[in-house]
PDB file of C-alpha atoms and ligand atoms in Angstrom:
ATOM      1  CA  UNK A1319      16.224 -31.902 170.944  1.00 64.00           C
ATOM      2  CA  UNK A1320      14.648 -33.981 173.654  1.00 65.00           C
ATOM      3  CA  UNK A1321      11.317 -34.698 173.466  1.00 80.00           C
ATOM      4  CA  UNK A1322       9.060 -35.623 170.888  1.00 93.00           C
ATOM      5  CA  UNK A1323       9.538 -34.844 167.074  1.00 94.00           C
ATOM      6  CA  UNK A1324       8.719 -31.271 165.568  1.00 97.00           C
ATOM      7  CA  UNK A1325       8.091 -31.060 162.258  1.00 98.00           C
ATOM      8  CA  UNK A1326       7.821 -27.712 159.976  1.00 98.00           C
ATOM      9  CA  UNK A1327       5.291 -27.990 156.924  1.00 98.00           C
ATOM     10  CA  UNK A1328       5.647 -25.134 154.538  1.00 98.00           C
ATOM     11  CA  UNK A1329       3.093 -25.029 151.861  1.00 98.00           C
ATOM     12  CA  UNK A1330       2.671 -23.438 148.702  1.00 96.00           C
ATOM     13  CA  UNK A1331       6.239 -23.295 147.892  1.00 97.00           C
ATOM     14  CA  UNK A1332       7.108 -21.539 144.170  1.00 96.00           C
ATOM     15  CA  UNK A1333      10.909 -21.696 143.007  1.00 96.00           C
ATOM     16  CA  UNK A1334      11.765 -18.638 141.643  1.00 91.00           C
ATOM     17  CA  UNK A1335       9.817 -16.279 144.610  1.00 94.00           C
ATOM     18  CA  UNK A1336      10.154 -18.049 147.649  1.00 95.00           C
ATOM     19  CA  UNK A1337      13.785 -19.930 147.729  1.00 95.00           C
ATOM     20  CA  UNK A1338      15.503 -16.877 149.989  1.00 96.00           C
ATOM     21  CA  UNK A1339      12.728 -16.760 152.976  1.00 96.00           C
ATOM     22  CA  UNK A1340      11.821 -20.273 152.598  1.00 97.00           C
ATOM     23  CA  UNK A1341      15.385 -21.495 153.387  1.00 97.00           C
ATOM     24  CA  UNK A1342      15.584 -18.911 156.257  1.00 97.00           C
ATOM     25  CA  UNK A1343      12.161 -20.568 157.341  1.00 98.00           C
ATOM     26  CA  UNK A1344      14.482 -23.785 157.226  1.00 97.00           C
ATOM     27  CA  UNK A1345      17.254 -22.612 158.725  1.00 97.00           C
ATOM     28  CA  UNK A1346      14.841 -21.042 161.747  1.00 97.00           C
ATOM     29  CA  UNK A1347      13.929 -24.091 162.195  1.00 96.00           C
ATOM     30  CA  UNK A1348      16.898 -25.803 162.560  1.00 95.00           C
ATOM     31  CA  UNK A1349      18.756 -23.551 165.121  1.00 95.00           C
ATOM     32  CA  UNK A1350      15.455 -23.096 166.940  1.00 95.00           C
ATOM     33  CA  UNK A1351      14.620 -27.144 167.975  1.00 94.00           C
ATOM     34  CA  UNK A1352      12.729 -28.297 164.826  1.00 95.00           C
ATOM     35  CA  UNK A1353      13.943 -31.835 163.515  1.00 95.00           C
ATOM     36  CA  UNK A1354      12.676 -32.267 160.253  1.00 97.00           C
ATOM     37  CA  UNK A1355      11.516 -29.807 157.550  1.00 98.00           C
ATOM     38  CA  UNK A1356       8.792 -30.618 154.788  1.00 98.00           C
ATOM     39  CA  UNK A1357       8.209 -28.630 151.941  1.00 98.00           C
ATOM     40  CA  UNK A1358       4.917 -28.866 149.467  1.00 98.00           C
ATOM     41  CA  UNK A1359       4.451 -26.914 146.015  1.00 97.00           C
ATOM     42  CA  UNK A1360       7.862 -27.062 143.910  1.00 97.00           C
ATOM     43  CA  UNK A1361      10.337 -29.211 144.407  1.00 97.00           C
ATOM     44  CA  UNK A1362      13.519 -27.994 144.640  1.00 97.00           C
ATOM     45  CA  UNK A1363      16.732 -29.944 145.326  1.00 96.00           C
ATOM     46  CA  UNK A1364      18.963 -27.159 145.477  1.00 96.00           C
ATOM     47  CA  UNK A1365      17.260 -25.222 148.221  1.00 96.00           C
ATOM     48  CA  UNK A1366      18.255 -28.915 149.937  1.00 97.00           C
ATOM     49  CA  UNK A1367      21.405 -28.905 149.175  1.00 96.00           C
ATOM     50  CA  UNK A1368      22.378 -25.709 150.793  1.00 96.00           C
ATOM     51  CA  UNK A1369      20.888 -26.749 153.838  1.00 96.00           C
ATOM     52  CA  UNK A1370      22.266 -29.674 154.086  1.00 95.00           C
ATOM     53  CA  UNK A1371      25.538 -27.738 153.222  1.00 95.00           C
ATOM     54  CA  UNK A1372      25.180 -25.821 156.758  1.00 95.00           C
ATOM     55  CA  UNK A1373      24.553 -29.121 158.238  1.00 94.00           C
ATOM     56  CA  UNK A1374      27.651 -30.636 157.239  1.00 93.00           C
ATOM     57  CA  UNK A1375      29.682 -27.237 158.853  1.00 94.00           C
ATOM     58  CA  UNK A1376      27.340 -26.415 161.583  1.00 94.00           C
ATOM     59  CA  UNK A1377      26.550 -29.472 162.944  1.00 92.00           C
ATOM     60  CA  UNK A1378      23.177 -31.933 163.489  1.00 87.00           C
ATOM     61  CA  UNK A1379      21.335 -32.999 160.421  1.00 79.00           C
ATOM     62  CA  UNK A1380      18.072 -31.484 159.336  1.00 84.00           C
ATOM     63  CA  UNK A1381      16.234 -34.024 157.675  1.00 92.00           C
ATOM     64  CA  UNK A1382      14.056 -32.105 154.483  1.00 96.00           C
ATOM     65  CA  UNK A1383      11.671 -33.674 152.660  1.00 97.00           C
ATOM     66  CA  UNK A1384       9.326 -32.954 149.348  1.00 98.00           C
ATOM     67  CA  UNK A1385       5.664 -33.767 150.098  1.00 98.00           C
ATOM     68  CA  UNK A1386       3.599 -34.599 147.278  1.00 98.00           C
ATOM     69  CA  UNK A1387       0.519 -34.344 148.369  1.00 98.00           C
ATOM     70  CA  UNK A1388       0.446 -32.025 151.638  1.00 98.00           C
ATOM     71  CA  UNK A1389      -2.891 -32.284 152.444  1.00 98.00           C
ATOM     72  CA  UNK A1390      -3.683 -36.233 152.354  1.00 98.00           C
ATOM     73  CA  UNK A1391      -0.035 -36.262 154.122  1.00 98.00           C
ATOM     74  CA  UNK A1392      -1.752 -33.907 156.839  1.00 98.00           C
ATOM     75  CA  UNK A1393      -4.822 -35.686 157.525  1.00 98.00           C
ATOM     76  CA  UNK A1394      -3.062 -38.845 158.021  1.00 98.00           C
ATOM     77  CA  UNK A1395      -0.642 -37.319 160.257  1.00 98.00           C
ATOM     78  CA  UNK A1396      -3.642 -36.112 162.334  1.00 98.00           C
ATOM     79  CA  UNK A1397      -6.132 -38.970 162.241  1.00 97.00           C
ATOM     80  CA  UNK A1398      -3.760 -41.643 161.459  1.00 97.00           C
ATOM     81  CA  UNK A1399      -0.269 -42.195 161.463  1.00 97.00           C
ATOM     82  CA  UNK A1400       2.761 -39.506 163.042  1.00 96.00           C
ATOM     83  CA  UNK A1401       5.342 -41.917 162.220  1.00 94.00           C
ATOM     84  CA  UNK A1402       4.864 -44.043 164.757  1.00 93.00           C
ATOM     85  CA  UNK A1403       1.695 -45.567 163.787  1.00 95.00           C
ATOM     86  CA  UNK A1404      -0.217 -43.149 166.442  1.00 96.00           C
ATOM     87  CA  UNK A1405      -1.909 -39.741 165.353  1.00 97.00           C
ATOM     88  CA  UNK A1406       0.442 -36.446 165.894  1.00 97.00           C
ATOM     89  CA  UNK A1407      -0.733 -32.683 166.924  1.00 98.00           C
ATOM     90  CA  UNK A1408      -0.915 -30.530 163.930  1.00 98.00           C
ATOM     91  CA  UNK A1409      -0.322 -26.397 165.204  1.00 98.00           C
ATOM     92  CA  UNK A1410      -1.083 -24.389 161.590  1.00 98.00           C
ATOM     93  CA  UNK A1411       0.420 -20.646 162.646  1.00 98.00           C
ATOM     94  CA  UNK A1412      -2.375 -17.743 161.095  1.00 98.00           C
ATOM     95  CA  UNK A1413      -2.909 -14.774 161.363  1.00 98.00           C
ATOM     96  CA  UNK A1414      -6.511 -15.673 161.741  1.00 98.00           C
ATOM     97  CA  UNK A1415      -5.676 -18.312 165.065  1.00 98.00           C
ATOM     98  CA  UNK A1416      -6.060 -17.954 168.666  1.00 98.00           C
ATOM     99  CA  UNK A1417      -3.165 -16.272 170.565  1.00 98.00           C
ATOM    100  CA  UNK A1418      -0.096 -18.861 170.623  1.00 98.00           C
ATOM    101  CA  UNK A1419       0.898 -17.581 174.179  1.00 97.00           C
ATOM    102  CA  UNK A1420      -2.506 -18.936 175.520  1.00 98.00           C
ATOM    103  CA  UNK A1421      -2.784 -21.930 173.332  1.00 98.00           C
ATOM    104  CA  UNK A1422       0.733 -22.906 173.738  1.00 98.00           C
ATOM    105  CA  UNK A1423       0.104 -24.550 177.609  1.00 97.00           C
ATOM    106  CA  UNK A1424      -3.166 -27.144 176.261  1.00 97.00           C
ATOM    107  CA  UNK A1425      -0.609 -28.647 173.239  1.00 97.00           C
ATOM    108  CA  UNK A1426      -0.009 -32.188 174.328  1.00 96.00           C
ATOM    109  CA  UNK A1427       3.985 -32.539 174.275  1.00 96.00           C
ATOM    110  CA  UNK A1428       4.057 -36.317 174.250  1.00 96.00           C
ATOM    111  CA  UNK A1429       3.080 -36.737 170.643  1.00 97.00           C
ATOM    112  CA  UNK A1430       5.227 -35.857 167.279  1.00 97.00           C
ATOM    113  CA  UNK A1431       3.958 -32.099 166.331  1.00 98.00           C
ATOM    114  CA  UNK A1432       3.921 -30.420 162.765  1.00 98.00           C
ATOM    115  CA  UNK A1433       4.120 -26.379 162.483  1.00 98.00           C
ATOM    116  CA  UNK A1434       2.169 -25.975 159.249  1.00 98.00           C
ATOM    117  CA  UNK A1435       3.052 -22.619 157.552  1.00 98.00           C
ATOM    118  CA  UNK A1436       1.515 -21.235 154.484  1.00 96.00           C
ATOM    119  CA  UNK A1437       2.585 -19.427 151.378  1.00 87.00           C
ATOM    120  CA  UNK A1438       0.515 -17.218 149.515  1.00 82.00           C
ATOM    121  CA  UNK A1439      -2.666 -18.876 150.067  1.00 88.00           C
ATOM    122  CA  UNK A1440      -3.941 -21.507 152.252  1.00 95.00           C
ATOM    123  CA  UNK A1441      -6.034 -24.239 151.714  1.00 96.00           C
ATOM    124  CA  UNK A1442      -9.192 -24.213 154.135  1.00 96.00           C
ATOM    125  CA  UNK A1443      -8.764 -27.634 154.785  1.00 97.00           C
ATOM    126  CA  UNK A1444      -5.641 -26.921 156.717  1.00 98.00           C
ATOM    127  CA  UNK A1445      -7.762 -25.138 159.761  1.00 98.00           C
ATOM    128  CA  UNK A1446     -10.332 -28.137 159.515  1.00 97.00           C
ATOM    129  CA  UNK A1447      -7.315 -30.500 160.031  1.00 98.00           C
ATOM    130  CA  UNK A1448      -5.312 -28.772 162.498  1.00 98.00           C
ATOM    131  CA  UNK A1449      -6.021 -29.551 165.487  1.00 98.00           C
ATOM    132  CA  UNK A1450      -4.832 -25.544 166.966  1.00 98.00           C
ATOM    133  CA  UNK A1451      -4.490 -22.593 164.724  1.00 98.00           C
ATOM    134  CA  UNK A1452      -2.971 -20.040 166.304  1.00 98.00           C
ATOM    135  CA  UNK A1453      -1.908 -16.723 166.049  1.00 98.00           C
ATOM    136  CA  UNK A1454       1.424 -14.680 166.433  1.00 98.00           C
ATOM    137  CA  UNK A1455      -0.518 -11.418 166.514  1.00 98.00           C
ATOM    138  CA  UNK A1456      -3.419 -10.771 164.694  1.00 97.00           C
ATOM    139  CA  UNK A1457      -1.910  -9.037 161.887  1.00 98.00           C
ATOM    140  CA  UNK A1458      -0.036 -10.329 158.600  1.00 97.00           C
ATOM    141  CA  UNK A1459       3.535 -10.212 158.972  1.00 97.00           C
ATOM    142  CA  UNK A1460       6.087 -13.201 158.166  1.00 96.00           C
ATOM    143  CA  UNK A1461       6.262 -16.913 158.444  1.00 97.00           C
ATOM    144  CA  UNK A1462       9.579 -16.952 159.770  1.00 98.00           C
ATOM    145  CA  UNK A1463       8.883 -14.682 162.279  1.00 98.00           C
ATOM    146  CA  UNK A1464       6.163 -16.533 163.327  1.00 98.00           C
ATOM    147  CA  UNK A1465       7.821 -20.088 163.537  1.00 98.00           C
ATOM    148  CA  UNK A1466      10.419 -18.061 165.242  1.00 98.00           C
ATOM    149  CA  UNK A1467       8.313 -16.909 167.998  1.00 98.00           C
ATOM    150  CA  UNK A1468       5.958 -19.959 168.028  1.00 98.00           C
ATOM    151  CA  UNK A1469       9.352 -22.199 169.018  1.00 97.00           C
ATOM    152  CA  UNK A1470      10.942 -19.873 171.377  1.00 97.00           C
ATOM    153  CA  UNK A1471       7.699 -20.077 173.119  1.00 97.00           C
ATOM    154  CA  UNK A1472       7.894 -24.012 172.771  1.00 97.00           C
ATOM    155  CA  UNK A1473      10.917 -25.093 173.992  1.00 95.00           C
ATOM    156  CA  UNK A1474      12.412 -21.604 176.114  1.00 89.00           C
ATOM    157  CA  UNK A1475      15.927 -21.925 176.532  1.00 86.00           C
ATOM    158  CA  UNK A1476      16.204 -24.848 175.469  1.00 84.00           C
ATOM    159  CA  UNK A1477      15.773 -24.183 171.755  1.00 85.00           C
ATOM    160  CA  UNK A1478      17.947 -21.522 170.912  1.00 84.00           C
ATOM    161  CA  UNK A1479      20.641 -23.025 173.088  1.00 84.00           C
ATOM    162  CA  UNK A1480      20.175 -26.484 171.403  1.00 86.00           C
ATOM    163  CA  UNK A1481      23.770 -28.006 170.397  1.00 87.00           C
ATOM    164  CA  UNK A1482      24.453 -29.934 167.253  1.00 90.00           C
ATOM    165  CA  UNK A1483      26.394 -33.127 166.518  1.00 89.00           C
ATOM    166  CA  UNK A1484      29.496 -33.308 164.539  1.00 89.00           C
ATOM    167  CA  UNK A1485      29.698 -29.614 163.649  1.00 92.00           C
ATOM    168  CA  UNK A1486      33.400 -28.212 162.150  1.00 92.00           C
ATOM    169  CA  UNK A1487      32.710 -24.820 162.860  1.00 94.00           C
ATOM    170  CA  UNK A1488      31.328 -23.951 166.378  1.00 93.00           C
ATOM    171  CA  UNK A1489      30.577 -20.543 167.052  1.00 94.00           C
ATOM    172  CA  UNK A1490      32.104 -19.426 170.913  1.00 93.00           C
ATOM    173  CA  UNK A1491      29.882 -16.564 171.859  1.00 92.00           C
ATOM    174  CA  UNK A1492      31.608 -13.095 172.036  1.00 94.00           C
ATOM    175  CA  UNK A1493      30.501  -9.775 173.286  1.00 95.00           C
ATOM    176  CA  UNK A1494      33.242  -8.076 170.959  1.00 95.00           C
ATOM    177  CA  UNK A1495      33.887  -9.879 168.084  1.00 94.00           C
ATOM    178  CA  UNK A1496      34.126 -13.135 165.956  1.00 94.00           C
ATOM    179  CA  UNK A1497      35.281 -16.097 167.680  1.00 95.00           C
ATOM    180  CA  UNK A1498      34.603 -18.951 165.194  1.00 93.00           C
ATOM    181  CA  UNK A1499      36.860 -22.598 165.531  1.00 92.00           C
ATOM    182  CA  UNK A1500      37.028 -24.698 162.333  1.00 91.00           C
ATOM    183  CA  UNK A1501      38.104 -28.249 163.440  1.00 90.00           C
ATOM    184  CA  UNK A1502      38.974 -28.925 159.792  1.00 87.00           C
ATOM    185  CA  UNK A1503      42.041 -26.650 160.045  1.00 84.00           C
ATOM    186  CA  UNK A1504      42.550 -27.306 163.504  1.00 84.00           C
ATOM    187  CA  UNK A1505      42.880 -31.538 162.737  1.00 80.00           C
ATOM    188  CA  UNK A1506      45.657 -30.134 160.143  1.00 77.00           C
ATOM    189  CA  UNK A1507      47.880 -28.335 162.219  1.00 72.00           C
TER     190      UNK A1507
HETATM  191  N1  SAM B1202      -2.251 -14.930 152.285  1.00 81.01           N
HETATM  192  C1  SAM B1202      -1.962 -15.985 153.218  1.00 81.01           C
HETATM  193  C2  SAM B1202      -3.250 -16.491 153.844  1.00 81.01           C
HETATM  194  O1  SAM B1202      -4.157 -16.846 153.099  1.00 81.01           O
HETATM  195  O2  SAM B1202      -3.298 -16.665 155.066  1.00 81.01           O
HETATM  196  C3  SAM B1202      -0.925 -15.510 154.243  1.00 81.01           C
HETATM  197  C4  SAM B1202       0.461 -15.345 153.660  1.00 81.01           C
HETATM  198  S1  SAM B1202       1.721 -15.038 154.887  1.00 81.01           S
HETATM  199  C5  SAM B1202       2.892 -14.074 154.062  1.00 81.01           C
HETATM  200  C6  SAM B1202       2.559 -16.581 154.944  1.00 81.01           C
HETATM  201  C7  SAM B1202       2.409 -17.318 156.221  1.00 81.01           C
HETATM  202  O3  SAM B1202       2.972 -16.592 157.303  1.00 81.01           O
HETATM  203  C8  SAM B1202       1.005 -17.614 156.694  1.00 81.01           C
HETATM  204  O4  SAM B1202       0.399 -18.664 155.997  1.00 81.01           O
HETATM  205  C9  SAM B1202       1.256 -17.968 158.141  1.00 81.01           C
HETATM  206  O5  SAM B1202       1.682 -19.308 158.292  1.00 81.01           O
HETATM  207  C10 SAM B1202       2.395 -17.018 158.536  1.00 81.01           C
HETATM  208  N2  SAM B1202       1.903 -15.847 159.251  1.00 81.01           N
HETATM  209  C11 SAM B1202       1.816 -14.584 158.805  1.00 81.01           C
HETATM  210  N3  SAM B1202       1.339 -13.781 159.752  1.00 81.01           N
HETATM  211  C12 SAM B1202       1.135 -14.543 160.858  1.00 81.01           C
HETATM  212  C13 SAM B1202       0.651 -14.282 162.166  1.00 81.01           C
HETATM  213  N4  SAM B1202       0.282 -13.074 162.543  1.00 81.01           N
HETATM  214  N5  SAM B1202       0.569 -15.328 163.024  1.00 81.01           N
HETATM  215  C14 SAM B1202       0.937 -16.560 162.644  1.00 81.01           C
HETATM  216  N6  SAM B1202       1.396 -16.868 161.425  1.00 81.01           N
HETATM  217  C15 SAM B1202       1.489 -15.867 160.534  1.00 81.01           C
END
């Protein structure tokens, strides 16, 4: 994407419950304008494999990475350091948070950005760091959705239309059917 980075923070992860949505989480993220995708709790290299897997067919690169310790990685990234040696906007998405359509316009766009998303509880210290916490409705529903939502609301068109480098399969949008080319097989022909 152009612009400055996006990062998404899960938190909380546990393998054994949460691979399924928190790959889909990834995978949102991905197709949606996110460049880089963080994951506290468990580690689990697997769950990175397979999405570096859809990468390597798809197209772009997602870089993932296991955070250690999320919150001392958050305050930095607020107070400190976004990668640049500059502080970066932190946006945690709640339930609890003001509405994203209204906070969405007063988010500074010229510094990196982490989505922090929770899992089945959240540390208070992640609303004390964040500089916005903000809401996809007021009522409990799904992370994914949320990111979802939050980033079409971001970046507009412009996200969900995003292309990716290098991909062997490209998708050509149909209104009847599959149309899917595989460069592999078409380089061997
Ligand atoms: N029990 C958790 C808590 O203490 O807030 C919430 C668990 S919820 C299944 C997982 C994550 O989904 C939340 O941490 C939040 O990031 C996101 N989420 C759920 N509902 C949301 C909403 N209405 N707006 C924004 N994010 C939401």
């Amino acid at each position: 994407m152009t612009g400055e980075r996006v990062d998404v923070l899960r938190l909380g992860y546990r393998l054994g419950r949460d691979p399924r949505i928190t790959t889909h989480l990834a995978l949102v993220g991905r197709a949606l304008g996110a460049d880089r995708f963080l994951l506290a709790g468990d580690k689990d290299p697997k769950m990175f494999e397979n999405l570096d897997s859809v990468a390597n067919r798809f197209g772009g690169g997602m870089d993932c990475e296991h955070i250690k310790n999320p919150m001392g990685w958050l305050r930095r990234f607020v107070e400190e350091d976004a990668g640049d040696g500059m502080p970066g906007v932190a946006v945690h998405l709640t339930m609890y948070g003001e509405p994203f359509r209204e906070a969405i316009p007063r988010i500074r766009r010229d510094r990196p950005m982490v989505i922090v998303v929770g899992g089945a509880k959240v540390p208070g210290d992640v609303y004390k760091y964040s500089q916005y916490n903000i809401a996809v409705g007021n009522q409990p529903h799904s992370e994914v959705a949320a990111l979802a939502l939050f980033l079409d609301a971001w970046y507009g068109e412009a996200g969900s239309n995003r292309s990716f480098d290098d991909a062997r399969l490209i998708i050509e949008p149909s209104a009847t059917g599959k149309s899917v080319r595989d460069l592999d097989r078409e380089e061997e022909e």
